[in-house]
mmCIF file of C-alpha atoms in Angstrom:
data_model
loop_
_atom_site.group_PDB
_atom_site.id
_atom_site.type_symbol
_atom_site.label_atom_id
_atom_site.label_comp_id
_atom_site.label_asym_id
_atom_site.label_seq_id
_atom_site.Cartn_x
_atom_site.Cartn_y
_atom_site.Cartn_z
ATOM 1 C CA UNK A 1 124.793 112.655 101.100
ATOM 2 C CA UNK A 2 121.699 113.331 102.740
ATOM 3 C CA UNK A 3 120.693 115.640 100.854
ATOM 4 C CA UNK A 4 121.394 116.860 96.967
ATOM 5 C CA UNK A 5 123.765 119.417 97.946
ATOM 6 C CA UNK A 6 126.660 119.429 95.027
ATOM 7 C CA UNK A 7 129.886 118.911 97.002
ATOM 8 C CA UNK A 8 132.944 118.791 94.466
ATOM 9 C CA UNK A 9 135.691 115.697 96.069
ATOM 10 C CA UNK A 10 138.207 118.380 95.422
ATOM 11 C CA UNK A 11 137.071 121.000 98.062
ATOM 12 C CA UNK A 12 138.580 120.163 100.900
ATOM 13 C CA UNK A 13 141.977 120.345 99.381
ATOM 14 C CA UNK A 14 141.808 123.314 97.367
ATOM 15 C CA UNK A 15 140.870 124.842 100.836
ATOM 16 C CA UNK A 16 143.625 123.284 102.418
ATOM 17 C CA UNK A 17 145.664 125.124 99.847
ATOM 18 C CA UNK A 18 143.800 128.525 100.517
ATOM 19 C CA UNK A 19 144.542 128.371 103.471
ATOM 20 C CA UNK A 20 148.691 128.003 103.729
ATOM 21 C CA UNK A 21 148.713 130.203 100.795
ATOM 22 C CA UNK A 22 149.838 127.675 98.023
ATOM 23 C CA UNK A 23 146.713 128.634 95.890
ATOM 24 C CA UNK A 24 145.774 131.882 94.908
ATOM 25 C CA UNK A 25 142.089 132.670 94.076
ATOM 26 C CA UNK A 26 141.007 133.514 90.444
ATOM 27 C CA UNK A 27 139.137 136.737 89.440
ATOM 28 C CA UNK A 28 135.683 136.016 89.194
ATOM 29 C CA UNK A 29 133.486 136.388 86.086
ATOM 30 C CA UNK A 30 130.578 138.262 85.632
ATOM 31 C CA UNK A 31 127.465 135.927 85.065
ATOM 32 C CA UNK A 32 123.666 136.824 85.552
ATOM 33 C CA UNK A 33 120.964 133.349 85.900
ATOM 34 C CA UNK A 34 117.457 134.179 85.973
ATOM 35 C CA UNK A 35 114.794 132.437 87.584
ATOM 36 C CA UNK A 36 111.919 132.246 84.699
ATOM 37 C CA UNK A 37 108.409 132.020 86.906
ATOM 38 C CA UNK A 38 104.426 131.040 85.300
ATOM 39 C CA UNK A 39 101.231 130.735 87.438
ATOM 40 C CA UNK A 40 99.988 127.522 87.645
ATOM 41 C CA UNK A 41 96.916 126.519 90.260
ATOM 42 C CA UNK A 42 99.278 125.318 92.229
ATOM 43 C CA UNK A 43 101.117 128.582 92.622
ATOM 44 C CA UNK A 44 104.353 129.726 90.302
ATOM 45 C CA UNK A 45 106.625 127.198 88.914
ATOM 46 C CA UNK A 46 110.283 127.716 87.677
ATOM 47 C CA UNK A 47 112.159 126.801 84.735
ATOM 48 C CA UNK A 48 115.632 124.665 85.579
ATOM 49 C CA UNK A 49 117.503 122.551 83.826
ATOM 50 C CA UNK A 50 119.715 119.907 84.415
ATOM 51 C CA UNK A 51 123.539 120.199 83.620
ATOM 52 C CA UNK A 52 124.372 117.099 81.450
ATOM 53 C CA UNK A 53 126.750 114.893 83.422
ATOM 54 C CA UNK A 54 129.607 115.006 81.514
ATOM 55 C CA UNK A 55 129.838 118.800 82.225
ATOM 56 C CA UNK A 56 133.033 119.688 84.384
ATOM 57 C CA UNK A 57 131.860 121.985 86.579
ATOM 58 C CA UNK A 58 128.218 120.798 88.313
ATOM 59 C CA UNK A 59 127.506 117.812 86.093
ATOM 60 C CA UNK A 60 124.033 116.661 86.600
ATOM 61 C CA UNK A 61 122.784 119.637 89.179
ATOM 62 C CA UNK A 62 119.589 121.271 88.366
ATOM 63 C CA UNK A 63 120.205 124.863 87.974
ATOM 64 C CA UNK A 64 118.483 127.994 85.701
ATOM 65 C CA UNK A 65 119.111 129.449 82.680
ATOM 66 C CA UNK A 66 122.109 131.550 82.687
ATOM 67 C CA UNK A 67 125.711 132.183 81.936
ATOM 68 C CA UNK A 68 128.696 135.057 81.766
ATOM 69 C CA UNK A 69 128.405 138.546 80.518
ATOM 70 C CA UNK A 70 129.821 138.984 76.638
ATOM 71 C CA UNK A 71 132.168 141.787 77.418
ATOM 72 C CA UNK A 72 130.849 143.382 74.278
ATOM 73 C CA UNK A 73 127.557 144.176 75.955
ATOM 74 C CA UNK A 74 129.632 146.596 78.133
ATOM 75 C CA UNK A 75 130.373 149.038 74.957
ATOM 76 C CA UNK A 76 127.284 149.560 72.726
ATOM 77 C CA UNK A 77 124.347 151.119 74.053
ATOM 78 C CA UNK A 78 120.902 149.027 73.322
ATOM 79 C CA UNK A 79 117.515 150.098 73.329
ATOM 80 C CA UNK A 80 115.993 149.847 76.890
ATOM 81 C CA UNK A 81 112.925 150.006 78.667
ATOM 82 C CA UNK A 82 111.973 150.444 82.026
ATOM 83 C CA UNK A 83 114.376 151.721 84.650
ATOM 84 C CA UNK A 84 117.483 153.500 83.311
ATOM 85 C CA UNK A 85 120.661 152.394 83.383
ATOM 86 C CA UNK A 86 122.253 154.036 86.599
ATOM 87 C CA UNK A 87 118.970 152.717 88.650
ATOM 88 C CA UNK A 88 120.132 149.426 88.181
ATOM 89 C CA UNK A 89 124.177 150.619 88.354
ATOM 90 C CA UNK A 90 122.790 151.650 91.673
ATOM 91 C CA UNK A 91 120.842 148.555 92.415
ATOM 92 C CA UNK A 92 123.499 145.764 90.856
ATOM 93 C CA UNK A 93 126.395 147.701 93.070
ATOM 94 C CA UNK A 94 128.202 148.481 89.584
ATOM 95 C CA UNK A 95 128.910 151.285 87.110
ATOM 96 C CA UNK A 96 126.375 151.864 84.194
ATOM 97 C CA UNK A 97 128.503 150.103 81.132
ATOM 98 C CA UNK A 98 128.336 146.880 83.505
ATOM 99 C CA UNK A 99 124.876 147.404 84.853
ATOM 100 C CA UNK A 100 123.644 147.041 81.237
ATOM 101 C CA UNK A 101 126.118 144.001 79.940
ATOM 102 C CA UNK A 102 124.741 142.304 83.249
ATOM 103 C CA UNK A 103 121.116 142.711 82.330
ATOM 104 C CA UNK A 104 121.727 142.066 78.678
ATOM 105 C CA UNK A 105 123.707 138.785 80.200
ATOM 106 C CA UNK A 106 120.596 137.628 81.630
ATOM 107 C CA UNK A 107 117.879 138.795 78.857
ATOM 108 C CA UNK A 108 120.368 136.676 76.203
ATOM 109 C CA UNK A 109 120.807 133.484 78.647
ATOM 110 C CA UNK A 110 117.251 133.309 79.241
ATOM 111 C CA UNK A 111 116.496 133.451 75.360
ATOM 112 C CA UNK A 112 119.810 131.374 74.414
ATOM 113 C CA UNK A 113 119.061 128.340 76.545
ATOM 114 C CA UNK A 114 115.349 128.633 77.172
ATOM 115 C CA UNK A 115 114.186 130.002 74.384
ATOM 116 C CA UNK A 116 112.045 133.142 75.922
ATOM 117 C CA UNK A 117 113.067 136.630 74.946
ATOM 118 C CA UNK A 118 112.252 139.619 77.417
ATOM 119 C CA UNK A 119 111.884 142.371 74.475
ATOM 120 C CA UNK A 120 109.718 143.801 72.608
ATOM 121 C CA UNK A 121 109.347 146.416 69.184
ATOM 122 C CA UNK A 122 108.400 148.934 71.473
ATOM 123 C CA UNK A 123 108.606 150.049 74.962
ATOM 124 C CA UNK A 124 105.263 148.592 76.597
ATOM 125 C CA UNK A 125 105.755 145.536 74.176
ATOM 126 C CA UNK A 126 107.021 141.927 73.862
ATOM 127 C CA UNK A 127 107.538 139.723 70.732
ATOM 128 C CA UNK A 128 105.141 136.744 70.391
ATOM 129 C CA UNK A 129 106.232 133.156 69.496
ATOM 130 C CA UNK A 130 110.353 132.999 68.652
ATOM 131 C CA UNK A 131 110.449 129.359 67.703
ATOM 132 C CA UNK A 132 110.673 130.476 63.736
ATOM 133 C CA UNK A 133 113.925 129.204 61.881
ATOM 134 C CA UNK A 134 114.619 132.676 61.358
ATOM 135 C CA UNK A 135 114.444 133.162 64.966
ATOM 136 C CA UNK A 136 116.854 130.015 65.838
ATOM 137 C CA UNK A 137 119.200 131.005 63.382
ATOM 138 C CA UNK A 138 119.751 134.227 65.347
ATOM 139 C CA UNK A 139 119.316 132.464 68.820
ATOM 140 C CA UNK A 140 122.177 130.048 67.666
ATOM 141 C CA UNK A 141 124.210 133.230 66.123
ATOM 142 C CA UNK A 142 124.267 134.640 69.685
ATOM 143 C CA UNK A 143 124.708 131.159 71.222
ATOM 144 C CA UNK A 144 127.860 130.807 69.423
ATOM 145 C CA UNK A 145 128.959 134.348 70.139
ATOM 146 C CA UNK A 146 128.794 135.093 66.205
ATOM 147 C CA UNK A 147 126.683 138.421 67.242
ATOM 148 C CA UNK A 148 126.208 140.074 70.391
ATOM 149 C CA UNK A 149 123.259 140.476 72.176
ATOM 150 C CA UNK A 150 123.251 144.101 71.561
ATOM 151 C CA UNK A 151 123.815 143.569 67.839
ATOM 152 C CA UNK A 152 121.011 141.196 67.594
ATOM 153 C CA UNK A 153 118.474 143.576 69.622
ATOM 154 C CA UNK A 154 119.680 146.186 66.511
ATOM 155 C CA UNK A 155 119.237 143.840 63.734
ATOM 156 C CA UNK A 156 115.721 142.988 65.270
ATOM 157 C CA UNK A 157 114.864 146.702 65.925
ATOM 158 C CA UNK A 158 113.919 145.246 69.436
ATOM 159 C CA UNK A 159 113.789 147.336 73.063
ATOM 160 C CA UNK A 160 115.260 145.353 76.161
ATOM 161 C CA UNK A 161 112.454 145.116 78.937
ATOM 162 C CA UNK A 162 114.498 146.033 81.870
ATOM 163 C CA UNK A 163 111.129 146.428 83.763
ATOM 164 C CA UNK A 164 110.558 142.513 83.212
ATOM 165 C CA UNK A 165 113.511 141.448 85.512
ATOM 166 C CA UNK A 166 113.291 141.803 89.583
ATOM 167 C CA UNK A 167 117.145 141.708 90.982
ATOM 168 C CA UNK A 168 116.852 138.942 93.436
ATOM 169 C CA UNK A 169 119.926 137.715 95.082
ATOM 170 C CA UNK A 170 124.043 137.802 94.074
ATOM 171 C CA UNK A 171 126.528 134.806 95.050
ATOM 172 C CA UNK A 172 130.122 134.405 93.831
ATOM 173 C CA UNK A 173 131.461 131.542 93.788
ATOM 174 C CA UNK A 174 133.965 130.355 96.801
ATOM 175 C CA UNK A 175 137.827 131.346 96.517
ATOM 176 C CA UNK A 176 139.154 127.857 96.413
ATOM 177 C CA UNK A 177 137.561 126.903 93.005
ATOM 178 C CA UNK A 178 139.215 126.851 89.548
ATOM 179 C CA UNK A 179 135.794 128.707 88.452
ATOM 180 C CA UNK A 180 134.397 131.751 89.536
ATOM 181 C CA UNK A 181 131.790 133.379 88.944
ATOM 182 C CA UNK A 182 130.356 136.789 90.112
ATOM 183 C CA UNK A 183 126.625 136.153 89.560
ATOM 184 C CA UNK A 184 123.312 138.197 89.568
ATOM 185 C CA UNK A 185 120.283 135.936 89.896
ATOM 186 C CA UNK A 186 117.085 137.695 88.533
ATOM 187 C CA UNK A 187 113.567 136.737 88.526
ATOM 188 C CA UNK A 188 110.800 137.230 85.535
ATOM 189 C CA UNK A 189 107.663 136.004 84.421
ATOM 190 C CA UNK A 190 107.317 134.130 81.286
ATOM 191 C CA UNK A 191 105.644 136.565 78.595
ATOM 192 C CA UNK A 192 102.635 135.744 77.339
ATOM 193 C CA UNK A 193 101.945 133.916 73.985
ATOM 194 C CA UNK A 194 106.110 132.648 74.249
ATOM 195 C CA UNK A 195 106.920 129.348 75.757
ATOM 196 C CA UNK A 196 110.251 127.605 76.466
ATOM 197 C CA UNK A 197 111.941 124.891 75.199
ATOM 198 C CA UNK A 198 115.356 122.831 75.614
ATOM 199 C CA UNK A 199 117.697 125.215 73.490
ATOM 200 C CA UNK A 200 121.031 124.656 76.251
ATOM 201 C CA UNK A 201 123.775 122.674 74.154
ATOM 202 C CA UNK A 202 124.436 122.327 78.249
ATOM 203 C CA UNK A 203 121.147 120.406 79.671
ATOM 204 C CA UNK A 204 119.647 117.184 79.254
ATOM 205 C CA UNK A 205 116.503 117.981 80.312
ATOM 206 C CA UNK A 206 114.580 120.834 81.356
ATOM 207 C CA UNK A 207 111.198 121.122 83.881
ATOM 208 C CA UNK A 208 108.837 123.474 84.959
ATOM 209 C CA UNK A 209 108.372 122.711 89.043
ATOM 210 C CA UNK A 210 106.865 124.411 91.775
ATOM 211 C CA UNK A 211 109.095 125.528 94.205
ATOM 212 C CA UNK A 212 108.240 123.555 96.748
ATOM 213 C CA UNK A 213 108.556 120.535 95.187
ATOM 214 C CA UNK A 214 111.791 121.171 93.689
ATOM 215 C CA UNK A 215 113.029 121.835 97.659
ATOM 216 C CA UNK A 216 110.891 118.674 98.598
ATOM 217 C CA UNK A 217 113.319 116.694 95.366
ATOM 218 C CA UNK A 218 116.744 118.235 96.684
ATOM 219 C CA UNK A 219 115.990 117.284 100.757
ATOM 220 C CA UNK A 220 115.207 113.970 99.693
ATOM 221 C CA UNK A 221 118.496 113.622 97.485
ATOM 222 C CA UNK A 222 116.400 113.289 94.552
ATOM 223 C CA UNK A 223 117.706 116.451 93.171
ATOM 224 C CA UNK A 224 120.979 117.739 92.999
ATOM 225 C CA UNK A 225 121.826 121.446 93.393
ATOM 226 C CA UNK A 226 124.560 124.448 93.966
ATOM 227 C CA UNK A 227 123.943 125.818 97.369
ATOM 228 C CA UNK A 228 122.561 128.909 95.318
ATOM 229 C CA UNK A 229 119.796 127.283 93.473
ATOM 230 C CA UNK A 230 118.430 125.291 96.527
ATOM 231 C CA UNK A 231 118.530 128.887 98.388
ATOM 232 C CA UNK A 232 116.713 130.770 95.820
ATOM 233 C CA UNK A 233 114.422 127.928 95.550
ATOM 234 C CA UNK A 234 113.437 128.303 99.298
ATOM 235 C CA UNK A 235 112.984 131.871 98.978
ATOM 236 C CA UNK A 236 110.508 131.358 96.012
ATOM 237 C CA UNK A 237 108.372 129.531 98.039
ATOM 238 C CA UNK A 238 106.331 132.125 99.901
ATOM 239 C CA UNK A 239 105.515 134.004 97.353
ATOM 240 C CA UNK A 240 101.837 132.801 95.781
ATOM 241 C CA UNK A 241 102.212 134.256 92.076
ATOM 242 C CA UNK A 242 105.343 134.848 89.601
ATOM 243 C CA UNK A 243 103.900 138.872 90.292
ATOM 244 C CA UNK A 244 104.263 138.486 94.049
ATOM 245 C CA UNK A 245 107.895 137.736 93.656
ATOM 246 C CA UNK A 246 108.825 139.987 91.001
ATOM 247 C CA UNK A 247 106.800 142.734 93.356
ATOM 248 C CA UNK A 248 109.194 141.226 96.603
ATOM 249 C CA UNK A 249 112.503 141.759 94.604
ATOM 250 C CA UNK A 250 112.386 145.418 94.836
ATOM 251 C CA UNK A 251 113.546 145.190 98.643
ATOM 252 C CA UNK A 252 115.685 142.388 98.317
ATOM 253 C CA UNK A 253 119.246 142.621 99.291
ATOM 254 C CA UNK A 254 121.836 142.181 96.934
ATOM 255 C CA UNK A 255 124.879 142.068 99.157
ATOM 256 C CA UNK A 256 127.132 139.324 97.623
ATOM 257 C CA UNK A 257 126.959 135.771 99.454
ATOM 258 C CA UNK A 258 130.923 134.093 99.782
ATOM 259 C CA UNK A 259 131.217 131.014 100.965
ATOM 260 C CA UNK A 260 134.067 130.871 104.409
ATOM 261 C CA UNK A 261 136.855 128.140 104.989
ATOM 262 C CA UNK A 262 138.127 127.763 108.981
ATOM 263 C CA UNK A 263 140.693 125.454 109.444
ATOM 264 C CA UNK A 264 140.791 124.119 113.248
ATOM 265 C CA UNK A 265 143.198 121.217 114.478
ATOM 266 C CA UNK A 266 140.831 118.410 113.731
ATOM 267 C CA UNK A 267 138.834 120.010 110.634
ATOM 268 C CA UNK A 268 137.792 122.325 107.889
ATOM 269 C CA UNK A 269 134.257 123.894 108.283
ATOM 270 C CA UNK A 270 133.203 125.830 105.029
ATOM 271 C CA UNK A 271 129.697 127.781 105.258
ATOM 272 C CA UNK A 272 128.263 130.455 103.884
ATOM 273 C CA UNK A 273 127.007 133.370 105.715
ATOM 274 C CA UNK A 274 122.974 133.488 106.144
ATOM 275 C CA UNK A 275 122.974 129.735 104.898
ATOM 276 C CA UNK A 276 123.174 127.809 107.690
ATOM 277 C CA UNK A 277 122.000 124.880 106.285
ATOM 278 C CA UNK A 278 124.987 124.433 103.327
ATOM 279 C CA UNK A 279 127.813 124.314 106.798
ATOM 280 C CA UNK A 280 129.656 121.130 105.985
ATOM 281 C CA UNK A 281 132.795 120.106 108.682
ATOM 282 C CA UNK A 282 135.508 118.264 106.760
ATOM 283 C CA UNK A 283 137.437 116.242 109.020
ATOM 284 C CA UNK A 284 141.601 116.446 108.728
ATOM 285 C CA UNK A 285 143.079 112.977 108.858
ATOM 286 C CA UNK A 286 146.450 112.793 110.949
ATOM 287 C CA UNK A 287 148.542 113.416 108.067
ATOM 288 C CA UNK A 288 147.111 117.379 107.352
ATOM 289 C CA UNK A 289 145.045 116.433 104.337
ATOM 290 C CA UNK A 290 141.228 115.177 104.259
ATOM 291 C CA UNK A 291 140.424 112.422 106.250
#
């Protein structure tokens, strides 16, 4: 490939299948990924991590912490700071009950598998260092879905910071694939005094790169990436502080990206509206399958 766009072998079939109706398209998940962002003199870097290669689905890809909402976040209200629930119903596209499991989903992924924790004991607060055993025996707890998110943020006597997360961008995953996921990216700036650290039973290794770099890694097929991640990634790059792009993702627009399958007589083109640049043309061989 000339690039380090992830491409699954499988694709072209499953959209072969799509298309004369043979498969039928699971219900996406819920999932929220947020892109973690520090100042450096070079302008912000991101947090990513790389998917372990024996993973089934995007072995090896860089990507950012995140994961799928714990339905459980849906029914208990937590305490919250920062804009209520039905501004970000409004701004997620969902009801309240989801708007709040969504952000909870990405306030527990960023503190399951990086470490970092977006809340506080009160309000205009947020905790210090949470690399304590005390602290990773709860972190683990909520890794293993032992105790919610919401139960944990109880136990703790802790406040979500809504107000830390910006609402960036929302992609769900293609129609032909066996997993699908309905996913909020978000963007924050690491809190000061905590610091991350490998905590993903998922990821091999974990960076802090500047934007432009990591775009630099995936056009040289250095780096391997979801069509997603190299998009956010290029978005990112304008912006000369983590405050800058929390500031730009007020106005951003949230309307979901799906990828599209044509079929013609001679191939499949699959692309993905506004992405011009992920448009891949898969040709048919004689037969009706892949060439």
């Amino acid at each position: 490939m000339a690039n380090g766009q992830w491409f699954p072998s499988d694709w072209p079939e499953r959209i072969r299948a799509l298309a004369d109706g043979t498969l039928t398209p699971v219900t996406p998940k819920r999932a929220a990924t947020v892109m973690l962002l520090k100042d450096t003199d070079g302008g912000p870097a991101v947090h990513m991590l790389r998917r372990r290669a024996s993973m089934a689905f995007a072995g090896g890809a860089y990507a950012y912490p995140g994961g799928g909402v714990d339905p459980r976040d849906d029914e208990r209200l937590v305490r919250w700071a920062g804009p209520t629930r039905a501004w970000w119903a409004e701004r997620l596209g969902v009801d309240e009950a989801e708007a709040q499991a969504i952000v909870c989903a990405a306030v527990r992924e960023t503190y399951e598998e990086a470490g970092v924790l977006l809340a506080g004991p009160a309000p205009d607060s947020v905790v210090g260092d949470t690399t304590g055993a005390d602290w990773e025996a709860d972190r683990a707890a909520v890794a293993a879905r032992e105790l919610s998110f919401a139960e944990f943020l109880d136990r703790r006597g802790l406040v979500l910071r809504s107000d830390l997360l910006g609402a960036w961008t929302r992609w769900i995953t293609p129609e032909f694939e066996p997993r699908r996921y309905d996913t909020w990216f978000f963007v924050a700036a690491l809190p000061e005094g905590q610091r991350t650290r490998n905590a993903s039973t998922e990821a091999d290794r974990t960076v802090w790169i500047r934007p432009p770099e990591a775009a630099d890694g995936y056009d040289r097929g250095e780096l391997t990436m979801m069509p997603p991640t190299i998009a956010t990634l290029r978005q990112l790059i304008p912006h000369a502080t983590a405050a800058d792009a929390l500031t730009a993702a007020r106005g951003r627009d949230l309307t979901p990206v799906l990828a599209e399958a044509r079929l013609t007589d001679d191939e499949i083109v699959l692309s993905w509206p506004g992405h011009g640049e992920f448009t891949k043309h898969i040709p048919i061989a004689a037969g009706g399958g892949p060439a």
